[in-house]
Coordinates of C-alpha atoms and ligand atoms in Angstrom, one line a residue:
X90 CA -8.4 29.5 -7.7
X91 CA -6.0 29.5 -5.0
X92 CA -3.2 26.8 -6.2
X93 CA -2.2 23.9 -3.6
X94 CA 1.3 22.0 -2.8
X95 CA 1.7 17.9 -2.1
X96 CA 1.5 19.3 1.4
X97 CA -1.9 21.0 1.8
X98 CA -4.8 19.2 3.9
X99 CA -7.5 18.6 1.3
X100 CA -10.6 18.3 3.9
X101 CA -13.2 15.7 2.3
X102 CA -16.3 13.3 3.5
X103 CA -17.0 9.8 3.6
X104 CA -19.2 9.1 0.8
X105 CA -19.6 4.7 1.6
X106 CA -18.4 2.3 3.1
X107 CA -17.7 -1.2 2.5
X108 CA -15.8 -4.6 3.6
X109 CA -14.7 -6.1 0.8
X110 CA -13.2 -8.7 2.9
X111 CA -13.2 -9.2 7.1
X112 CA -10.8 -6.9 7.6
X113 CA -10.2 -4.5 5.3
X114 CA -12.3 -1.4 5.2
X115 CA -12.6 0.0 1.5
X116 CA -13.5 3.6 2.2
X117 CA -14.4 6.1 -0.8
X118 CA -13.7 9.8 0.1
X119 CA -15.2 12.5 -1.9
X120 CA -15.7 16.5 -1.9
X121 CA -14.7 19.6 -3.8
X122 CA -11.4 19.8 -2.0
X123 CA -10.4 17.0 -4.7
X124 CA -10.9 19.5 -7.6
X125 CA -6.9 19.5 -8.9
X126 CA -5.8 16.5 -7.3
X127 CA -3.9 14.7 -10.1
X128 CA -1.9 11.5 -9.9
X129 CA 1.6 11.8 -11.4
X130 CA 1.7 9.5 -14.6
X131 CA 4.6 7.0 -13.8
X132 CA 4.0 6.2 -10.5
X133 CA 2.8 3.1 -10.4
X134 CA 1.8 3.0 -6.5
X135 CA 0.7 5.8 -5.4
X136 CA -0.2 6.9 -1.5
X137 CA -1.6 9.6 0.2
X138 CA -1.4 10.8 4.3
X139 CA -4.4 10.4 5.5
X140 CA -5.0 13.1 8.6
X141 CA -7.4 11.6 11.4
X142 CA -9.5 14.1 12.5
X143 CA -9.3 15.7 15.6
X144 CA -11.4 17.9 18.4
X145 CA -8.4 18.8 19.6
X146 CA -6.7 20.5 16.3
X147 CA -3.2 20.0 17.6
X148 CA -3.5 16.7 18.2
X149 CA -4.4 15.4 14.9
X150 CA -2.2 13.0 13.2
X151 CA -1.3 11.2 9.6
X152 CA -1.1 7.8 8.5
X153 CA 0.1 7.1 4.9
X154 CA -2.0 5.0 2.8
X155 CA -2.3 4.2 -1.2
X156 CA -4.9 5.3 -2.8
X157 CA -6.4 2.5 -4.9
X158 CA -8.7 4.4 -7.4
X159 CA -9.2 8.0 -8.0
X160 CA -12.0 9.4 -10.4
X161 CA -11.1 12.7 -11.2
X162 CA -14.8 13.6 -12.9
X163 CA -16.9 12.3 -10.1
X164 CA -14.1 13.4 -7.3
X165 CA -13.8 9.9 -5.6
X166 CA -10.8 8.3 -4.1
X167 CA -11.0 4.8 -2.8
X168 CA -8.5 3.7 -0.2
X169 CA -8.5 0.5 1.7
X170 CA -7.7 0.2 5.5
X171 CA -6.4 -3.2 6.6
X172 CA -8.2 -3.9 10.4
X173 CA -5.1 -4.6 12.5
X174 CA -6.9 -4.3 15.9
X175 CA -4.8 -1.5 17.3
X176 CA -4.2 1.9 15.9
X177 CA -5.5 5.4 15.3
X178 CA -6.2 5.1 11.7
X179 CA -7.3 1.4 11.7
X180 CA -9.8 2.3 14.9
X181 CA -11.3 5.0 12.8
X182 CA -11.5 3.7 9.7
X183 CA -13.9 0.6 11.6
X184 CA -15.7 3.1 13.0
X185 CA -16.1 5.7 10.1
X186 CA -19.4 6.3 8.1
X187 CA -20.8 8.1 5.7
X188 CA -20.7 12.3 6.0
X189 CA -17.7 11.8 8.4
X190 CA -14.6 13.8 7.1
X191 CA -10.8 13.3 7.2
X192 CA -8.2 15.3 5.8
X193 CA -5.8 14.1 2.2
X194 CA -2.4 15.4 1.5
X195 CA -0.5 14.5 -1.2
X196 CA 0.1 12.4 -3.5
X197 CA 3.5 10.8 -3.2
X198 CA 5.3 7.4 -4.8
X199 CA 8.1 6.4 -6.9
X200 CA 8.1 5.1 -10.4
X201 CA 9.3 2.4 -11.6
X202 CA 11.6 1.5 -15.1
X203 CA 9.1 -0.6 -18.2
X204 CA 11.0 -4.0 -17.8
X205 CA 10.3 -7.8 -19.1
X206 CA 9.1 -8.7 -15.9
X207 CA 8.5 -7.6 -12.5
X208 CA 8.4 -9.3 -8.7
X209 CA 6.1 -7.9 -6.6
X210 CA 5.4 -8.7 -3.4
X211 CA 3.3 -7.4 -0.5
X212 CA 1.8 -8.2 2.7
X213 CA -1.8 -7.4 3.8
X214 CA -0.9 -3.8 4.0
X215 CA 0.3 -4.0 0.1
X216 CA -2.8 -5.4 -1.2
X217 CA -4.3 -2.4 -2.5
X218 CA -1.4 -1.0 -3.8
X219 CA -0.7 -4.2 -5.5
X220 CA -4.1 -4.0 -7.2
X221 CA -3.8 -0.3 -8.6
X222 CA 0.0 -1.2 -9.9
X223 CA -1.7 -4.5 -11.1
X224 CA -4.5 -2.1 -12.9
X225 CA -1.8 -0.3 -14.6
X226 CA 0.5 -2.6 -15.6
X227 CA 0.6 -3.0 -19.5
X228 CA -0.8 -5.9 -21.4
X229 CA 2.2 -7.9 -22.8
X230 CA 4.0 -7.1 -19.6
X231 CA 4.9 -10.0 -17.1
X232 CA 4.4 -10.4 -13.3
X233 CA 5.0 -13.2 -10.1
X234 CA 3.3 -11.6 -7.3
X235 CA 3.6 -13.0 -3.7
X236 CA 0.8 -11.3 -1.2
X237 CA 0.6 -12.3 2.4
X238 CA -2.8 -12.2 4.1
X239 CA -3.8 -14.0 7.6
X240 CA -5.9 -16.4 6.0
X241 CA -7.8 -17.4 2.7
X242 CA -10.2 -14.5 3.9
X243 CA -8.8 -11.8 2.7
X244 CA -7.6 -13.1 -0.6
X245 CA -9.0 -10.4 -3.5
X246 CA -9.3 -10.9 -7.1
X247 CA -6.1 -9.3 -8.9
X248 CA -7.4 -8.8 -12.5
X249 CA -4.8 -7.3 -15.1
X250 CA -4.4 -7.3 -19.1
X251 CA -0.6 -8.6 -17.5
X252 CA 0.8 -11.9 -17.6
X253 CA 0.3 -12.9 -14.2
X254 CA 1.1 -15.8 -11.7
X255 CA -0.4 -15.3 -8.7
X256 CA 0.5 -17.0 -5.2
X257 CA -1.0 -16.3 -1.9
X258 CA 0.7 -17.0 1.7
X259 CA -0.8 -16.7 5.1
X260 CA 1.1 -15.5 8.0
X261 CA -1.5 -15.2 11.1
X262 CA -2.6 -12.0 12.5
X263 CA 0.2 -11.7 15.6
X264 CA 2.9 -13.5 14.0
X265 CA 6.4 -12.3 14.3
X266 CA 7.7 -10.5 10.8
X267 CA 10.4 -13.0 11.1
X268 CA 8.0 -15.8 10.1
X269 CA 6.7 -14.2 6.7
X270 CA 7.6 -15.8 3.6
X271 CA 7.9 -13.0 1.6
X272 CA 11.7 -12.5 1.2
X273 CA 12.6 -16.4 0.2
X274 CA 9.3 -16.1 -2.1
X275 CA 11.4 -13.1 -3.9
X276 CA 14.8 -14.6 -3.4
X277 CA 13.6 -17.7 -5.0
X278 CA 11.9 -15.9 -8.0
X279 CA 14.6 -13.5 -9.0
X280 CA 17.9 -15.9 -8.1
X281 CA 21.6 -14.1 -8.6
X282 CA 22.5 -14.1 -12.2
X283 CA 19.4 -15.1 -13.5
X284 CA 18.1 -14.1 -16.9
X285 CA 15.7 -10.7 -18.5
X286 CA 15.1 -7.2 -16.9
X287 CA 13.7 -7.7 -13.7
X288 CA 12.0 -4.4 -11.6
X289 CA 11.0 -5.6 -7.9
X290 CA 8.5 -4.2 -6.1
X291 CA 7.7 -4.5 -2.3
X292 CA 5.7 -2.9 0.6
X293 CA 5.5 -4.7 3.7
X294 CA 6.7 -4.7 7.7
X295 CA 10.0 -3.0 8.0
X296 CA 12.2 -6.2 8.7
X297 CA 10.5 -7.7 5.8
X298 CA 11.2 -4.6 3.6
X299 CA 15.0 -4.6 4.8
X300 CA 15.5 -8.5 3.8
X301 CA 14.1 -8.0 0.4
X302 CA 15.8 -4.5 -0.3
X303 CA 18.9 -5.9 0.2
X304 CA 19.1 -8.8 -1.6
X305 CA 17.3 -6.1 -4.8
X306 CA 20.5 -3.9 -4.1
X307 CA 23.2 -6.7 -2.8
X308 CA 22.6 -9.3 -4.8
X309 CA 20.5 -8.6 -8.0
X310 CA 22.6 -5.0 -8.1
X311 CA 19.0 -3.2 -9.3
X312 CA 19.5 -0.1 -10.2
X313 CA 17.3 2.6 -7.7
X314 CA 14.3 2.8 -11.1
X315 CA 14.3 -1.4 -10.9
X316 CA 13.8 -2.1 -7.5
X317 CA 11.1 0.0 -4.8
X318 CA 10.7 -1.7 -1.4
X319 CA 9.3 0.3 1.1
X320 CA 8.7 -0.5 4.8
X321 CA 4.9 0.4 5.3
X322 CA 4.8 -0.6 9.0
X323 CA 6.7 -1.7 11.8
X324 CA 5.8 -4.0 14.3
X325 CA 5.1 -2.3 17.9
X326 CA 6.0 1.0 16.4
X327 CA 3.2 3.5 15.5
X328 CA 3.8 5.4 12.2
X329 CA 6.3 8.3 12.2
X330 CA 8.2 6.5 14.7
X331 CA 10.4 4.5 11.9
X332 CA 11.6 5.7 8.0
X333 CA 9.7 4.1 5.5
X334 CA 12.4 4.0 2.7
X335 CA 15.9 3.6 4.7
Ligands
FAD429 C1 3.5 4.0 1.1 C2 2.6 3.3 2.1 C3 1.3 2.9 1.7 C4 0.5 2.2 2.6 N1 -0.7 1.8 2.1 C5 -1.6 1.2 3.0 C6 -2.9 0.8 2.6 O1 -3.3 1.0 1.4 N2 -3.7 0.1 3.4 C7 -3.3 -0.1 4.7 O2 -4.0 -0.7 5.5 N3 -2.0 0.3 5.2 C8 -1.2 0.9 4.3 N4 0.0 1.3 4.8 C9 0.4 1.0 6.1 C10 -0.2 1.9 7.2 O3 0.3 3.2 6.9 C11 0.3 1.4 8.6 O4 -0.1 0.1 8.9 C12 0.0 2.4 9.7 O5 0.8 2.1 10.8 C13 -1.5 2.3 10.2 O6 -1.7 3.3 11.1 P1 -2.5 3.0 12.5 O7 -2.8 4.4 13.0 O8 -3.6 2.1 12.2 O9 -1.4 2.3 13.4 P2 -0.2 3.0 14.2 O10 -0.7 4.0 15.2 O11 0.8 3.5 13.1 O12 0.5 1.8 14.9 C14 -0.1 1.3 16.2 C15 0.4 -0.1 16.4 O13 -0.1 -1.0 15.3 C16 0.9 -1.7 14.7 N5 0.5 -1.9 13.3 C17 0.4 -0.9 12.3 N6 0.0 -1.5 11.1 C18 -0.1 -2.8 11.4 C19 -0.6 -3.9 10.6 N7 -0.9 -3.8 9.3 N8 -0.7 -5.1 11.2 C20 -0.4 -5.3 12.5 N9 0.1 -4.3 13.3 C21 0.2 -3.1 12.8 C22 2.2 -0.9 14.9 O14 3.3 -1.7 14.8 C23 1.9 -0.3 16.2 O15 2.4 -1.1 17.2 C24 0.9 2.0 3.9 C25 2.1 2.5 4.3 C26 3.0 3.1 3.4 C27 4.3 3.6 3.9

């Protein structure tokens, strides 16, 4: 068998589709171009760019999303599209049904240090991610996580063999990123000099990202395998247009 790099399209179908919640879209992907995927131990949220398909060949474009289960026996990945209203791979992933296909390349993500406790926060976009890192995280291990949704909605259950304390926050759909909560949620959990190995984690709108990045590198002084916070969209920017992990 022909071997394959992080970069290679792996063309698969839509096997279902469901809404766990108004607007998210969990879609599972399946096909034999999954045989050798493999996620790399360690990496605790792991994503994938999906490729929109296309008539027009050159015109097809990426999108990154995490991928929040993967069975490598029945060659199913799950991955769960938040419905922002605007957008190429949002649009198709309202309108996608089973037997259509789209293209999988990757997989990508950073790991993270085993520490006391970890700070994890996330908006809507972050959820699923959140929920794989929450399926991995080791029992005896300790976690505040702060997600931000539109509304009570689209609140999920987070199971984990973790010590969790879990707090929701709603920032409406159309809200500026200046109005989310996130950053004095984190500031307020993980204050300067304060006690135990902390790791934070983060994926949310870019200005969002930036706030909580620096006060993980300015003020708590986390070294790069204790803190990864990661812009996974920017408002009124389409994806590609802005770095991820500046
Ligand atoms: C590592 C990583 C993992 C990610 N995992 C997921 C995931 O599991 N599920 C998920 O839904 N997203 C995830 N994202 C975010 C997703 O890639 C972006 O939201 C992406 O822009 C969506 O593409 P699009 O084609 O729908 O919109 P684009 O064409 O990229 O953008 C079109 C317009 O929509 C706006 N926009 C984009 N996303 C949102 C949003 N969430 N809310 C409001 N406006 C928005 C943009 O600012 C732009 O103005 C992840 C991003 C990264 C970097």
């Amino acid at each position: 068998m022909a071997s394959s790099s992080v970069c290679d399209v792996r063309w698969v179908e839509v096997a279902a589709v469901s809404s766990p919640t108004p607007r998210m879209r969990s879609i599972v992907l399946t096909g034999p171009a999954l045989e050798g995927f493999a996620l790399q131990p360690g990496v605790i949220a792991p994503h994938v760019a999906v490729t929109i398909p296309s008539d027009d060949a050159c015109a097809r474009q990426s999108r990154i999303y995490s991928v929040r289960r993967f069975d490598p026996v029945a060659l199913t990945m799950e991955i769960n599209f938040v419905l922002h209203g605007g957008g190429l791979a949002s649009g198709w992933a309202e309108r996608a049904r089973p037997g259509d296909r789209a293209g999988i390349a990757g997989p990508g993500g950073l790991a993270l240090e085993t520490v006391d406790r970890y700070v994890i926060a996330g908006d809507h976009t972050a959820l699923p991610a959140i929920g794989r890192l929450l399926d991995v995280l080791p029992a005896g291990a300790g976690a505040d996580v702060f997600v931000e949704v539109p509304d009570e909605a689209e609140r999920q259950e987070l199971p984990s063999r973790a010590g969790l304390s879990v707090t929701w926050l709603h920032r409406e759909r159309g809200a500026p990123p200046v109005a989310s909560r996130l950053p004095d949620a984190v500031m307020e959990a993980t204050p300067a000099g304060g006690s135990g190995t902390v790791a934070v984690w983060t994926g949310a709108e870019q200005t969002v990202a930036r706030r909580i990045r620096s006060h993980a590198r300015q003020t708590l002084k986390l070294p790069s395998g204790r803190h990864s916070v990661v812009a996974y969209w920017k408002a009124g920017v389409t994806q590609g247009g802005f770095q991820c992990y500046d």
